[in-house]
Coordinates of C-alpha atoms in Angstrom, one line a residue:
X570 CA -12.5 -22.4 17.9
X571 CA -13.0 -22.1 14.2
X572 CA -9.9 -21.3 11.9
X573 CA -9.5 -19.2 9.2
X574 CA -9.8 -20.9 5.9
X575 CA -6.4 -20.7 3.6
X576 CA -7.8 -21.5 0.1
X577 CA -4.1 -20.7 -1.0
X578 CA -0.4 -20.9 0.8
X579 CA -0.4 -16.7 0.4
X580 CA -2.9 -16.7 3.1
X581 CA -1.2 -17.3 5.8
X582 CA 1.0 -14.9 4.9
X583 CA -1.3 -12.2 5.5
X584 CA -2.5 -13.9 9.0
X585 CA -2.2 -16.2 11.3
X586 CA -5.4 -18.6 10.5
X587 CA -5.3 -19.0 14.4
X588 CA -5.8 -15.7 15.2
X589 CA -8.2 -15.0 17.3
X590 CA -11.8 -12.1 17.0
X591 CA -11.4 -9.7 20.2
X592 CA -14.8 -8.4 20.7
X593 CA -14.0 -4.3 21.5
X594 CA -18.2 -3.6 21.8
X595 CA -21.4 -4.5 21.9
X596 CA -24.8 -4.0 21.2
X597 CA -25.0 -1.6 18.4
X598 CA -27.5 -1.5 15.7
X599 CA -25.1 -2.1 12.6
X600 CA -21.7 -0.9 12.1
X601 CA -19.5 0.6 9.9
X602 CA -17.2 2.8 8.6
X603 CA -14.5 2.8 10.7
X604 CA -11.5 4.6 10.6
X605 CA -8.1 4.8 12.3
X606 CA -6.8 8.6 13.6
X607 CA -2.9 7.5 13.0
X608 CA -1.8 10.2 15.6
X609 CA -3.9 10.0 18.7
X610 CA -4.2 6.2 18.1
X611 CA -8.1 6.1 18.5
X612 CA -11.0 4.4 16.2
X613 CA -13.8 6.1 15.0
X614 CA -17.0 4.3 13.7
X615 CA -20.9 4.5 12.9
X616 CA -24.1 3.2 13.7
X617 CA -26.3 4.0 10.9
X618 CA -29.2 3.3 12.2
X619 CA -28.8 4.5 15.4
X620 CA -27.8 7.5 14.1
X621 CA -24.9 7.9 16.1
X622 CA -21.0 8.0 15.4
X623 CA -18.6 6.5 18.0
X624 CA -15.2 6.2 19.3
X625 CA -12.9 2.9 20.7
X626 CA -9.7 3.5 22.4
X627 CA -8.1 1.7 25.4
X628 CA -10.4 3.5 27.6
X629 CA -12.8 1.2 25.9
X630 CA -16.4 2.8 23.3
X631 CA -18.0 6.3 23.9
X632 CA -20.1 8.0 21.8
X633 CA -18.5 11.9 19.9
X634 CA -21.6 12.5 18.0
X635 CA -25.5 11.8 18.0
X636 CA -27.4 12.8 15.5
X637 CA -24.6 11.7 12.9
X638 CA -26.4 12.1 9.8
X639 CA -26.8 8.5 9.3
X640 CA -23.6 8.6 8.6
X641 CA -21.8 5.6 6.7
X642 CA -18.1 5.7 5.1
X643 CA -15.3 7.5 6.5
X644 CA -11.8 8.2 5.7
X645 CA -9.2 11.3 6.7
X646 CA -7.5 13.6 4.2
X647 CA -3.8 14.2 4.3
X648 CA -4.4 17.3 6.8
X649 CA -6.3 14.5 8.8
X650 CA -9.7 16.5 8.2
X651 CA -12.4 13.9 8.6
X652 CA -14.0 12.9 5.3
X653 CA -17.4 11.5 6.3
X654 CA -20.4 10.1 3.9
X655 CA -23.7 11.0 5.1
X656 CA -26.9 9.2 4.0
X657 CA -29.2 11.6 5.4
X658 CA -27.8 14.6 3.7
X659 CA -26.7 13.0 0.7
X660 CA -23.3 14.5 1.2
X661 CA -20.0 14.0 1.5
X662 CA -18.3 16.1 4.1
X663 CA -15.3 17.6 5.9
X664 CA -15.2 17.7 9.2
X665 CA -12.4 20.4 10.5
X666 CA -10.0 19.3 13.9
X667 CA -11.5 22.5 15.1
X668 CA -15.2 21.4 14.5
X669 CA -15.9 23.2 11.2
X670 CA -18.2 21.7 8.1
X671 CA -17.8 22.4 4.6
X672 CA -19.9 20.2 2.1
X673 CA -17.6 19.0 -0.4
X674 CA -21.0 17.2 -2.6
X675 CA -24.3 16.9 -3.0
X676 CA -25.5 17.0 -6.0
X677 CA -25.0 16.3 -9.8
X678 CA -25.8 17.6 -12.8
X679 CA -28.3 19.8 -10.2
X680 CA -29.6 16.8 -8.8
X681 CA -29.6 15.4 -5.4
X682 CA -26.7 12.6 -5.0
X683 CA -28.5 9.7 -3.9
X684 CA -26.4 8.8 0.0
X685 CA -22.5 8.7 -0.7
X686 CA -21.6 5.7 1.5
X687 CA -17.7 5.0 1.1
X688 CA -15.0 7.0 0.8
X689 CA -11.4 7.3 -0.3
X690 CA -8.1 9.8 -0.9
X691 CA -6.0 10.2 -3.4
X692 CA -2.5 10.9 -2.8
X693 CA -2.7 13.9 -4.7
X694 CA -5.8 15.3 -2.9
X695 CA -9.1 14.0 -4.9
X696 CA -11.4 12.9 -3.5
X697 CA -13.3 9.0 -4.8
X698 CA -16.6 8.0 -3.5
X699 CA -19.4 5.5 -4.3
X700 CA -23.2 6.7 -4.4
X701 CA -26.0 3.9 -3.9
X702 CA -29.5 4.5 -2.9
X703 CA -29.1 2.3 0.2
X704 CA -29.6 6.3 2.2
X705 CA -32.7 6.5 0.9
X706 CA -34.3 3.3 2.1
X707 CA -35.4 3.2 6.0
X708 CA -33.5 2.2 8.7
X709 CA -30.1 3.0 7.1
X710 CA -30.9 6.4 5.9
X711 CA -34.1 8.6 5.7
X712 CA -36.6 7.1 3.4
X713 CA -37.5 9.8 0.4
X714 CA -37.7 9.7 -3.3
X715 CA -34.5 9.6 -5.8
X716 CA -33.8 12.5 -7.7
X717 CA -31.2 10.6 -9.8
X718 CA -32.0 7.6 -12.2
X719 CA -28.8 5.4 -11.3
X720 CA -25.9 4.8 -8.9
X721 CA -22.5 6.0 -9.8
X722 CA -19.0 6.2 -8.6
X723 CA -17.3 10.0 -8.7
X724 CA -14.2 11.6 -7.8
X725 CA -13.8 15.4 -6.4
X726 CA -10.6 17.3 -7.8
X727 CA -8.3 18.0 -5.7
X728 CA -8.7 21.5 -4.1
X729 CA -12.9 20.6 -4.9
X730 CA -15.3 21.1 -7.7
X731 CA -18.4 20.0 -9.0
X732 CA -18.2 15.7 -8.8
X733 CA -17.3 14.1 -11.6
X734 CA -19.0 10.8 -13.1
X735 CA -16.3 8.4 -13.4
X736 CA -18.2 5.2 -14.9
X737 CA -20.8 4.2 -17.0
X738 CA -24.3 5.6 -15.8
X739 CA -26.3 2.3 -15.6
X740 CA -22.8 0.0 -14.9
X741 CA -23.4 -0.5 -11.2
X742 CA -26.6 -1.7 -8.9
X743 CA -25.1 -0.6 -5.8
X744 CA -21.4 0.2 -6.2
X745 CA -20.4 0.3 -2.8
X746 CA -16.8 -0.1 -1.0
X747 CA -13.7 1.1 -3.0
X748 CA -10.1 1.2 -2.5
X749 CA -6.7 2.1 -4.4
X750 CA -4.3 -0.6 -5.2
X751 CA -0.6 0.4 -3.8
X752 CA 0.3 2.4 -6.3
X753 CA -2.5 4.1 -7.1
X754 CA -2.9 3.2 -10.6
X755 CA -6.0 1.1 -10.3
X756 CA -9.4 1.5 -8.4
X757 CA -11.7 -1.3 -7.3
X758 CA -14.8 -1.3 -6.6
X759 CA -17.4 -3.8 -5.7
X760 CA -21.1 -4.6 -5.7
X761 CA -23.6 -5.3 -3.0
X762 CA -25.7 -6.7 -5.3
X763 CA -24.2 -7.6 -8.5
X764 CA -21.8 -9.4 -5.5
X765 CA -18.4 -8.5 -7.7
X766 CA -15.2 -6.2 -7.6
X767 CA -14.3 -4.1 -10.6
X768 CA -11.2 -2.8 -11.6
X769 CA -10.3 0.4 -13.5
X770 CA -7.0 2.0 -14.3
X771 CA -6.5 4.9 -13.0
X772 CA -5.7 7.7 -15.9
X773 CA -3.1 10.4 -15.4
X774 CA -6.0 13.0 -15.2
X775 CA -7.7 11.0 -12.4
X776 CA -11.0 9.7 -14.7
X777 CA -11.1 6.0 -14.9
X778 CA -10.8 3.9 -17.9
X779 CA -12.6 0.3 -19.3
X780 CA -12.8 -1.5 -16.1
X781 CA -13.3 -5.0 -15.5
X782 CA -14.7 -7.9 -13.4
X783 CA -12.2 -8.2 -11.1
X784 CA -13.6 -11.0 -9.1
X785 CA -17.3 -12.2 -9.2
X786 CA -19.7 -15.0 -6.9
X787 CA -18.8 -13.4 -3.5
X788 CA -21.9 -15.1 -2.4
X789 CA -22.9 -18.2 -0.2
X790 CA -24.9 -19.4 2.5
X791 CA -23.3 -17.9 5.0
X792 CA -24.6 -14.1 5.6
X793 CA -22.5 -11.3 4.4
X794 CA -22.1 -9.4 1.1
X795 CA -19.6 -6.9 -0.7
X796 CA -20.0 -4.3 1.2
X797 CA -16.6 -2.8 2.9
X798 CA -13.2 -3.0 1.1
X799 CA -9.5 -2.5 1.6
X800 CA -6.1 -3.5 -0.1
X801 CA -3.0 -4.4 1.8
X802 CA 0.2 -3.4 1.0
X803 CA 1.1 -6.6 -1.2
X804 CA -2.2 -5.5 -3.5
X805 CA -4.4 -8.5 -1.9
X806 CA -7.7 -7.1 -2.0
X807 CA -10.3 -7.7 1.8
X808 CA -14.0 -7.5 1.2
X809 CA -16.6 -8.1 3.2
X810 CA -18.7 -11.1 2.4
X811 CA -20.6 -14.5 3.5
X812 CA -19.0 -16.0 6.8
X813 CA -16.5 -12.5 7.3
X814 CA -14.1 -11.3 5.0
X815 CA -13.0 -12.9 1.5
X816 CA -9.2 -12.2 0.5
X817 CA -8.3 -12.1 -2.8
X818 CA -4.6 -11.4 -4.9
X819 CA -4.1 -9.2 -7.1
X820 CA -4.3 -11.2 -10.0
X821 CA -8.0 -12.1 -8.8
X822 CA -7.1 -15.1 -7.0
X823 CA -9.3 -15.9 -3.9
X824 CA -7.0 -16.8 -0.9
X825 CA -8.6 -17.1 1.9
X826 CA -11.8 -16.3 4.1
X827 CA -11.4 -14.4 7.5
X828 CA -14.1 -15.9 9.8
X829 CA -16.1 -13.6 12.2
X830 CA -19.8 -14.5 13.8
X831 CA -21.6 -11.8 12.3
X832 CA -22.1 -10.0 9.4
X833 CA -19.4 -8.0 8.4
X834 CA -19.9 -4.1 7.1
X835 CA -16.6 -2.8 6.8
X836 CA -12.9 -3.3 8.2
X837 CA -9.7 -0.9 8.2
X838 CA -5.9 -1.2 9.6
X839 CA -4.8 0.6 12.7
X840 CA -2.9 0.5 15.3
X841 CA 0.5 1.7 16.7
X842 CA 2.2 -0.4 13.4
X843 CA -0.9 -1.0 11.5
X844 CA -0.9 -4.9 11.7
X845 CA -4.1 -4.6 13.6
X846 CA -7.5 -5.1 11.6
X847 CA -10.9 -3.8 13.0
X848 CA -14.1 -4.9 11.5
X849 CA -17.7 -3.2 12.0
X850 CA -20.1 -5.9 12.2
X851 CA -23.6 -6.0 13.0
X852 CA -24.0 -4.9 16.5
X853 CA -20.0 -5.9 17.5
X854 CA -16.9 -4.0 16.9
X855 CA -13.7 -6.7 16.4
X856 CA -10.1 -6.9 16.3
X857 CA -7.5 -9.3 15.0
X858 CA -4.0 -9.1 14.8
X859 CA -2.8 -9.7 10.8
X860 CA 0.7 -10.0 9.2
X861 CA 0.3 -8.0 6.7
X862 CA -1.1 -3.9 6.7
X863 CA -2.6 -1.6 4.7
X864 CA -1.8 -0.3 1.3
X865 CA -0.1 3.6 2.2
X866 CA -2.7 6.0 2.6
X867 CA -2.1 9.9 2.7
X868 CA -3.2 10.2 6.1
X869 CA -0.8 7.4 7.3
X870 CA 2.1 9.6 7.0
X871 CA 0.8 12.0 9.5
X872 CA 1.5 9.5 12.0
X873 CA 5.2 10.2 11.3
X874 CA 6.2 6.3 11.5
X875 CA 5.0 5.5 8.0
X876 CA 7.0 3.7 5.0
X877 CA 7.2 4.2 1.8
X878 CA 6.8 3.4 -2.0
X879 CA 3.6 1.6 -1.5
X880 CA 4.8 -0.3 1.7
X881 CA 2.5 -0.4 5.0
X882 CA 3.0 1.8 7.8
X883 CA 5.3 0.4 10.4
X884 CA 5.1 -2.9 8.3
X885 CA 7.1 -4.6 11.1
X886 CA 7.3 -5.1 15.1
X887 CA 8.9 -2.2 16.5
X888 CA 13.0 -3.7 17.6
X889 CA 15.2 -2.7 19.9
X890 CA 18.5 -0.9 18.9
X891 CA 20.4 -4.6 18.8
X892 CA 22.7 -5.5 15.9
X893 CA 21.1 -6.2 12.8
X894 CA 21.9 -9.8 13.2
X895 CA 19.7 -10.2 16.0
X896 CA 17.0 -8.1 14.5
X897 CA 16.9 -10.3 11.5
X898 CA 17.4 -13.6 12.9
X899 CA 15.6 -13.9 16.2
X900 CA 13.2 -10.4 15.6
X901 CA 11.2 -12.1 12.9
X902 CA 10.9 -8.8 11.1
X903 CA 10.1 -8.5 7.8
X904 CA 10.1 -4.4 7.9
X905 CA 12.2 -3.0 9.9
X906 CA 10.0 0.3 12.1
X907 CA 11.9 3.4 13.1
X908 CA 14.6 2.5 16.4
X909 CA 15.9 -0.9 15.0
X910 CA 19.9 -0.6 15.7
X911 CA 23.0 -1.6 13.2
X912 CA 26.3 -2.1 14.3
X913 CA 28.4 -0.1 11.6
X914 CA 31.5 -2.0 12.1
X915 CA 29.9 -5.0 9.9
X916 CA 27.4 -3.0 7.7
X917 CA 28.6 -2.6 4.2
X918 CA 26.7 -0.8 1.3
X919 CA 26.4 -1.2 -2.3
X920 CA 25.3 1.0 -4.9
X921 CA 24.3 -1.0 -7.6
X922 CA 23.8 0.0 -11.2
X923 CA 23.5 3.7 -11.1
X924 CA 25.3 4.0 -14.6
X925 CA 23.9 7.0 -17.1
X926 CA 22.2 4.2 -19.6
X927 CA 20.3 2.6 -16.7
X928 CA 18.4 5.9 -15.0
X929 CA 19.4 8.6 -17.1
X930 CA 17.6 10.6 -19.9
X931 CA 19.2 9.9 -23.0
X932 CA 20.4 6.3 -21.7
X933 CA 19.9 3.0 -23.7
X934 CA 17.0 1.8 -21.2
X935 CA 15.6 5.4 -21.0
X936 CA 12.1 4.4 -23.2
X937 CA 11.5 2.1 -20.4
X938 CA 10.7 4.7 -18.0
X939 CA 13.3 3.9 -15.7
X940 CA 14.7 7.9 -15.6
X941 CA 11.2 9.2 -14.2
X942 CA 10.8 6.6 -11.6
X943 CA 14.4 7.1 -10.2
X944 CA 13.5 11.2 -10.1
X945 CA 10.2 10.2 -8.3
X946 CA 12.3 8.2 -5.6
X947 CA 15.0 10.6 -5.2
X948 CA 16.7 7.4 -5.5
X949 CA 20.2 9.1 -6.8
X950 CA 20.4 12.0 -4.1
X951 CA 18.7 9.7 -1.6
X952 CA 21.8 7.3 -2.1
X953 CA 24.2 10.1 -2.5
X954 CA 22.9 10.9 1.2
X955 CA 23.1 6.9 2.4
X956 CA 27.0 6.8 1.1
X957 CA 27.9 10.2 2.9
X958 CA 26.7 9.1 6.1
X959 CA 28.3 5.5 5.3
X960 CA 31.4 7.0 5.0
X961 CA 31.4 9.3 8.3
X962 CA 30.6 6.1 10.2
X963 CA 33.6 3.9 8.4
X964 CA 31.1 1.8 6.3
X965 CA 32.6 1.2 3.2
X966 CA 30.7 2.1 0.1
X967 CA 30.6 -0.7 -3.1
X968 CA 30.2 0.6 -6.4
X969 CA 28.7 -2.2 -8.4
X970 CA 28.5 -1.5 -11.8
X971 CA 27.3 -3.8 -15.0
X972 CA 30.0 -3.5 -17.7
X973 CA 30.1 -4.7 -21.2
X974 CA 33.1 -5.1 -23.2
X975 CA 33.1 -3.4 -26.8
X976 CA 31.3 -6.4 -28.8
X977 CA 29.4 -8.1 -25.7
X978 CA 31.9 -10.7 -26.0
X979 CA 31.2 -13.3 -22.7
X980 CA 27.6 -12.1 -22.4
X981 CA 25.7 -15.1 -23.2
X982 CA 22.5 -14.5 -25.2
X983 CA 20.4 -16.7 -22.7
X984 CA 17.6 -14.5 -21.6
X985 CA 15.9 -11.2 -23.3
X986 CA 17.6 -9.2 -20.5
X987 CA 20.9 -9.9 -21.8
X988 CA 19.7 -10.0 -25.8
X989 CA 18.1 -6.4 -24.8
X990 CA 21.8 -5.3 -23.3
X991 CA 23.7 -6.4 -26.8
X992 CA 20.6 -4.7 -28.8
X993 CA 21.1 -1.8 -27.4
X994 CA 25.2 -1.5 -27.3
X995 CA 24.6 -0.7 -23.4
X996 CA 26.8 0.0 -20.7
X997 CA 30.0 -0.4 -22.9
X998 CA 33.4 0.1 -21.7
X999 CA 34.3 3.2 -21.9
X1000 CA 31.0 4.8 -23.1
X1001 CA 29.4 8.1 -21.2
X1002 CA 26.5 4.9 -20.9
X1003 CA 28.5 3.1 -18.3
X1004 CA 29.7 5.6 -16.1
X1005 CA 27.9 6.4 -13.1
X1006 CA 25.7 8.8 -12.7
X1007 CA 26.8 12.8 -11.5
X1008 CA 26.6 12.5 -7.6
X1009 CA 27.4 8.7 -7.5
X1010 CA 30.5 8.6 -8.5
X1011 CA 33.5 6.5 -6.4
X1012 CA 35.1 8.3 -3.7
X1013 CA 38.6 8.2 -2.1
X1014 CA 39.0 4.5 0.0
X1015 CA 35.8 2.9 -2.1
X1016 CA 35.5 -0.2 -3.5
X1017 CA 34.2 -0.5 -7.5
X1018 CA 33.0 -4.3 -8.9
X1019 CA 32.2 -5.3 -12.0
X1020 CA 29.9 -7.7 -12.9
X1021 CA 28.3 -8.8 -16.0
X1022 CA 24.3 -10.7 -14.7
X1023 CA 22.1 -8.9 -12.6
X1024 CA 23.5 -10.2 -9.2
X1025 CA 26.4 -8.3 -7.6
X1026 CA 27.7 -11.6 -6.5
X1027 CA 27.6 -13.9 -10.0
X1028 CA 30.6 -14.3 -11.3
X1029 CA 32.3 -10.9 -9.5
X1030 CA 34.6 -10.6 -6.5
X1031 CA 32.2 -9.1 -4.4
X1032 CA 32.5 -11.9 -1.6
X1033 CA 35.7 -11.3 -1.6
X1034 CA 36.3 -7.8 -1.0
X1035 CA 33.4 -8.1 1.8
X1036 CA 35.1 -11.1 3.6
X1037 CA 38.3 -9.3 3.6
X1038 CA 36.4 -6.0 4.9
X1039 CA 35.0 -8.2 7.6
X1040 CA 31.4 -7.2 6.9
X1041 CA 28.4 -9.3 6.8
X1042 CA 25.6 -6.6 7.1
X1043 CA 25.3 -6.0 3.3
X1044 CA 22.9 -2.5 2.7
X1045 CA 21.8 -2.5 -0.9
X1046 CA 20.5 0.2 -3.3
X1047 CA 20.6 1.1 -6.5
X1048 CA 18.8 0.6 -10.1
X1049 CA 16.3 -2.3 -11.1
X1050 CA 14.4 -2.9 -7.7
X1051 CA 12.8 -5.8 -8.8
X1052 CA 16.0 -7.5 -10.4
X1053 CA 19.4 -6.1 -9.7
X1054 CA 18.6 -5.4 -6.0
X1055 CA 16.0 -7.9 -5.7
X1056 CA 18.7 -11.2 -7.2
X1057 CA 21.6 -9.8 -4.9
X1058 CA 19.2 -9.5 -1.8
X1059 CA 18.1 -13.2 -2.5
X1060 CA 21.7 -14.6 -3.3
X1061 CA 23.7 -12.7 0.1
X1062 CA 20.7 -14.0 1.9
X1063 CA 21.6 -17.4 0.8
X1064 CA 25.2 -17.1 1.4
X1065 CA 24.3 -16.0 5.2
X1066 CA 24.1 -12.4 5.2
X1067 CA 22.0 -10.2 6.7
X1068 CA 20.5 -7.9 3.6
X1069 CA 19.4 -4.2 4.3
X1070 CA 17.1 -2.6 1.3
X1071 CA 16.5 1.3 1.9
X1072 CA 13.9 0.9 -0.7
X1073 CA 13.7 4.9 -1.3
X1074 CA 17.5 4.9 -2.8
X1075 CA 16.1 2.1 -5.3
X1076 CA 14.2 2.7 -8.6
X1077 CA 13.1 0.2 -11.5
X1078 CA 10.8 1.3 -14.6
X1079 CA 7.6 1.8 -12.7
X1080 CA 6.2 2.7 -9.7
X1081 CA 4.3 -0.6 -9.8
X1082 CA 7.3 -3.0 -10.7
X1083 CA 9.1 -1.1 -7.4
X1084 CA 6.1 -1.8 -5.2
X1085 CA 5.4 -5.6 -6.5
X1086 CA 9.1 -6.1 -5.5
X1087 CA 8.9 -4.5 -2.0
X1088 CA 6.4 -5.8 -0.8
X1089 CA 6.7 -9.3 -1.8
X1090 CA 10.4 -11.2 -2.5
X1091 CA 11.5 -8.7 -0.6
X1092 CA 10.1 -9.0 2.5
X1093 CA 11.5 -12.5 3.1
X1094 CA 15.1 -12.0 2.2
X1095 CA 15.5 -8.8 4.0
X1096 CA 14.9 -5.8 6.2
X1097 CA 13.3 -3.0 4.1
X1098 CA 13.5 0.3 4.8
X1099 CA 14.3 4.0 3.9
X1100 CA 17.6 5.6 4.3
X1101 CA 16.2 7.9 7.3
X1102 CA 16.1 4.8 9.1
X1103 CA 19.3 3.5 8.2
X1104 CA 21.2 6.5 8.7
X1105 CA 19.3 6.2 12.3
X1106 CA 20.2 3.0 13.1
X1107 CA 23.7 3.5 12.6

């Protein structure tokens, strides 16, 4: 059997390099497109030149449609409309649950598009698709002359429109699969021939700006080219390419190879917890298991089981409602699905640094957009909720709160975190800075500790009101995802406790900081979550 090639550690990581190809079909023409329907648990795919779309489940591959269009990509919207590319139209299309069609585009600048061919959505509705020729050649489309003179990448408003030209006219030979990074703020794209991956930031408007080669030479002797694309939750990017699928990091990095015996077209997540990865190849549909799953898509939340802030849907093995020692130490989970159990009577939680200079407007770190990405997590009413229902169950709540004397006296200037805290005469004793935010603050029977460093447990007596407590399920939330929360999740997991991050009643200064956090360090110190599933499990 032939492994999986780790080029880098991160790799396996993402999957085990063991795992084996499960062959779902057979004998198709070429494949791709697929797509996973997150509530009735089903795949959908097509056979381009066969001209026929069908459908895997456990029952096993039928075919729901013939002619197809010579249809290629596919995705759903949030609604879970079907979004479908179509090489012989030169369209891109929505397909209605009850059967109806509306064209959503066809043509620019009163031209026909050449053949959309893959697909993605926004979170906010628009539509992003890539427009080669490939449609217009025979066998994977319906030979016929080009009305335009090059091959673009466009996005559709949300609520529709006219397409919009996102890049350069003459940038791309054949830009084909695309995908969002977890939070949305970049888009790659590769290309079949130019055998690279772009990237673009993402504007607040929705355009694109100056992109760049992302990663370049996916080629070798081996067949396979960049063709299909997706991005897991951690940002690694999966294209299709010589010998299977080539895995890169986000910075660029290529990680690993996933080996399959043909030539791959396209993959996607699915799945009842989205770990499982399905690639169209040439006439075979597979499946492997992975460790990782997709980036958050709008139509995963329809499934009802989704995470959030960027992590993947069901990111862990579904546990039984055990204690949360159990669950951590002999579960293996790294994200914790809905119907994993806590016993309250050791469960403590912290609310750390929610003080008015740290997420509120007019706060010393306010410039560094830490107020708008706590109001985009709900973090401070989302862990107003968590310490309510901590309180009706006997959890006790810990107010940790970062607290400089008048002077910074005893803050040693060591790292530009603390220089930035002196700078800025922050969260001084006394000062409407250091007080906790309205809706945060202590109630009757809690527990307030001070601390002066980013951990709750440096030089505070944290430890010691939680030994004394008799708790040793420590549920963390609060400011600075990626260092408050993130350096006390890593220290109580050193000390031997069992660390529980709602991530949706944390915040830091960017949705991307947040995410990076999440769905990396994270994952391997603790059990993230979201308070719905906290408040559940207890």
């Amino acid at each position: 059997m032939t492994t999986h090639v780790a080029i880098r550690p991160a790799f396996e990581e993402c999957i085990d390099l063991w795992a084996p190809l499960r062959q779902l079909g057979a004998g198709f023409e070429f494949c791709e497109g697929p797509i996973w329907h997150p509530r009735e648990q089903h795949l959908l795919f097509s056979d381009m030149p066969g001209d026929v779309r069908r459908r895997w489940d456990k029952s096993g591959v039928r075919e729901v449609m013939r002619p197809a269009n010579k249809c290629n990509g596919m995705t759903y919207d949030g609604e879970l409309n079907l979004i479908v590319c179509e090489h012989a139209t030169s369209t891109v299309m929505r397909e209605r649950p009850d059967g109806r069609r509306e064209v959503l585009a066809s043509h620019f600048e009163g031209r026909e598009l050449n053949s959309p061919n893959d697909v993605v959505v926004k979170s906010d509705g628009s539509i992003y698709f890539s427009d080669p020729w490939y449609g217009r050649m025979p066998v994977f489309g319906v030979e016929r002359p080009r009305q335009l003179g090059f091959q673009g990448v466009y996005r559709i408003p949300p609520g529709g429109g006219p397409p919009e030209l996102l890049v350069d006219r003459y940038l791309f030979d054949q830009p084909n699969g695309l995908c969002f990074c977890p939070t949305e703020d970049r888009l790659f794209v590769n290309d079949t021939v130019q055998h690279n991956i772009r990237v673009f930031p993402v504007l607040p408007d929705g355009r694109l700006g100056p992109g760049r080669v992302f990663a370049s030479g996916i080629v070798g002797s081996e067949p396979g080219v960049p063709d299909g694309m997706k991005c897991d939750a951690r940002g690694n990017v999966w294209v299709s390419g010589p010998g299977g699928v080539w895995v890169y990091s986000i910075r660029g990095e290529l990680i690993g190879k996933l080996r399959a015996p043909e030539l791959v077209g396209n993959l996607t997540w699915g799945g009842p917890d989205w770990r499982t990865l399905f690639l169209t190849a040439t006439h075979s549909l597979y499946a492997v298991e992975t460790r990782v799953g997709p980036r958050l898509e709008p139509y995963m939340k329809a499934s009802g089981t989704t995470a959030r802030g960027g992590e993947s849907p069901g990111g862990g093995r579904p546990v039984s409602r055990v204690d949360a020692a159990a669950s951590v130490s002999t579960g293996g989970v790294k994200k914790a699905a809905p119907g994993f159990g806590l016993d309250a009577s050791r469960c403590a939680l912290i609310i750390q640094d929610m003080q008015n200079d740290v997420v509120m407007e007019g706060g010393a770190f306010a410039a560094s957009g830490s107020p708008a990405h706590c109001r985009d997590q709900n973090a401070i009413a989302n862990a107003a909720r968590l310490a309510e229902a901590a309180r009706k169950r006997g959890i006790p709540v810990i107010h940790v709160w970062f607290v400089v004397e008048p002077g910074a006296p005893g803050v040693t200037m060591n790292a530009p975190l603390f220089e930035g805290l002196a700078d800025a005469r922050a969260l001084v004793r006394g000062t409407w800075g250091a007080a906790p935010v309205p809706g945060l603050e202590p109630q009757g029977g809690d527990h307030v500790v001070e601390k002066c460093r980013m951990s709750a447990w440096e030089g505070t007596r944290l430890e010691t009101v939680l030994k004394a407590l008799g708790r040793d399920v420590v549920i963390v939330s609060g400011a600075w995802t990626n260092m408050s929360i993130e350096h006390t999740a890593r220290s109580g997991a050193d000390k031997g406790y069992f660390m529980i991050v709602p991530e949706d009643a944390c915040s830091t200064m960017n949705a991307e900081w947040h995410a990076a956090s999440v769905n990396y360090a994270l994952q391997n110190v603790a059990i993230v979550t979201d308070v719905d599933a906290v408040i559940g499990a207890t």
